[in-house]
Amino acid sequence: MRVVFLLYPVQSCDIYACSETRALVLMTLPLFLAQLAIIIGLALRYDRYWLIWASSFLLLHVVTDLVGLRPGTSWWAFASAHVIWSYCTSAVFLWGVWSYAPARGRHARV
């Protein structure tokens, strides 16, 4: 299976023969684009601040993936950026879940 990169249309590689960074980008970019589209759709519909923060961190994930497609991007820089954005996104998701729980669920009597 041949993959032609969108940013570099003259370069293509076999998906199993790509560098580690490019292979990881090819696996994660569609996932982050789908998550970004869902979160932006939710942010346009609801008035929650955490959705805006989540969409910004997911946009940084996508930008990191696009930078990872460039030749010469080191594996360490790419992986470090992914770890940072993953922690930030997870923290924002937890903030959104815990801060907007229904009022009856927070103080319910047993």
Short mmCIF file of C-alpha atoms in Angstrom, two decimals:
data_model
loop_
_atom_site.label_atom_id
_atom_site.label_comp_id
_atom_site.label_asym_id
_atom_site.label_seq_id
_atom_site.Cartn_x
_atom_site.Cartn_y
_atom_site.Cartn_z
CA MET A 1 0.00 0.00 0.00
CA ARG A 2 1.47 3.32 -1.08
CA VAL A 3 0.77 6.52 0.81
CA VAL A 4 1.25 9.94 -0.76
CA PHE A 5 1.74 12.69 1.79
CA LEU A 6 -0.46 15.76 1.38
CA LEU A 7 2.27 18.23 2.29
CA TYR A 8 4.89 16.60 0.09
CA PRO A 9 3.12 15.13 -2.94
CA VAL A 10 6.35 14.08 -4.63
CA GLN A 11 7.33 11.86 -1.72
CA SER A 12 5.59 8.63 -0.99
CA CYS A 13 6.50 5.57 0.97
CA ASP A 14 5.29 2.14 1.78
CA ILE A 15 3.34 2.41 5.04
CA TYR A 16 5.45 -0.33 6.61
CA ALA A 17 8.72 1.17 5.35
CA CYS A 18 8.09 4.72 6.59
CA SER A 19 10.05 6.23 9.42
CA GLU A 20 8.62 5.79 12.91
CA THR A 21 7.42 9.38 13.06
CA ARG A 22 5.60 9.26 9.72
CA ALA A 23 4.01 5.90 10.50
CA LEU A 24 2.71 7.27 13.81
CA VAL A 25 1.39 10.39 12.09
CA LEU A 26 -0.47 8.31 9.53
CA MET A 27 -2.15 6.39 12.36
CA THR A 28 -3.00 9.30 14.67
CA LEU A 29 -3.85 12.18 12.32
CA PRO A 30 -7.31 10.86 11.30
CA LEU A 31 -8.14 10.21 14.95
CA PHE A 32 -7.21 13.73 16.05
CA LEU A 33 -9.03 15.30 13.09
CA ALA A 34 -12.21 13.39 14.01
CA GLN A 35 -11.90 14.40 17.66
CA LEU A 36 -11.29 18.02 16.68
CA ALA A 37 -14.38 18.06 14.44
CA ILE A 38 -16.56 16.61 17.22
CA ILE A 39 -15.27 19.02 19.87
CA ILE A 40 -15.66 22.05 17.57
CA GLY A 41 -19.23 20.96 16.82
CA LEU A 42 -19.96 20.67 20.54
CA ALA A 43 -18.30 24.03 21.25
CA LEU A 44 -20.53 25.72 18.69
CA ARG A 45 -23.63 24.18 20.25
CA TYR A 46 -22.99 24.48 24.00
CA ASP A 47 -21.69 27.29 26.21
CA ARG A 48 -18.94 25.43 28.03
CA TYR A 49 -15.47 26.91 28.29
CA TRP A 50 -13.72 23.57 28.54
CA LEU A 51 -14.79 22.75 24.98
CA ILE A 52 -12.84 25.74 23.68
CA TRP A 53 -9.76 24.65 25.63
CA ALA A 54 -10.16 21.08 24.39
CA SER A 55 -10.46 22.21 20.77
CA SER A 56 -7.33 24.33 21.10
CA PHE A 57 -5.28 21.44 22.48
CA LEU A 58 -6.61 19.09 19.81
CA LEU A 59 -5.68 21.67 17.17
CA LEU A 60 -2.16 21.63 18.60
CA HIS A 61 -2.21 17.82 18.26
CA VAL A 62 -3.08 18.19 14.57
CA VAL A 63 -0.36 20.81 14.02
CA THR A 64 2.14 18.51 15.75
CA ASP A 65 1.13 15.70 13.41
CA LEU A 66 1.57 17.93 10.36
CA VAL A 67 5.02 18.97 11.58
CA GLY A 68 5.80 15.28 12.09
CA LEU A 69 5.32 14.72 8.36
CA ARG A 70 8.26 16.98 7.56
CA PRO A 71 11.50 15.17 6.86
CA GLY A 72 14.05 15.66 9.59
CA THR A 73 11.59 15.92 12.47
CA SER A 74 13.16 14.09 15.37
CA TRP A 75 11.27 11.32 17.07
CA TRP A 76 12.01 12.83 20.50
CA ALA A 77 10.52 16.24 19.67
CA PHE A 78 7.45 14.68 18.08
CA ALA A 79 6.81 12.28 20.97
CA SER A 80 7.41 14.97 23.60
CA ALA A 81 4.90 17.29 21.97
CA HIS A 82 2.35 14.47 21.79
CA VAL A 83 2.79 13.68 25.49
CA ILE A 84 2.37 17.33 26.48
CA TRP A 85 -0.78 17.83 24.38
CA SER A 86 -2.22 14.51 25.57
CA TYR A 87 -1.83 15.48 29.23
CA CYS A 88 -3.34 18.90 28.59
CA THR A 89 -6.27 17.44 26.66
CA SER A 90 -6.92 14.82 29.35
CA ALA A 91 -6.85 17.48 32.07
CA VAL A 92 -9.36 19.60 30.16
CA PHE A 93 -11.67 16.61 29.62
CA LEU A 94 -11.55 15.84 33.34
CA TRP A 95 -12.28 19.49 34.12
CA GLY A 96 -15.29 19.38 31.82
CA VAL A 97 -16.64 16.17 33.31
CA TRP A 98 -16.19 17.12 36.95
CA SER A 99 -17.14 20.78 36.84
CA TYR A 100 -20.42 20.37 34.97
CA ALA A 101 -21.89 17.33 36.69
CA PRO A 102 -25.63 17.59 37.32
CA ALA A 103 -26.49 19.31 40.60
CA ARG A 104 -28.66 16.45 41.78
CA GLY A 105 -25.81 13.98 41.28
CA ARG A 106 -23.31 15.96 43.35
CA HIS A 107 -25.35 16.28 46.53
CA ALA A 108 -27.61 13.28 46.32
CA ARG A 109 -28.51 11.54 49.56
CA VAL A 110 -28.11 7.83 49.86
#
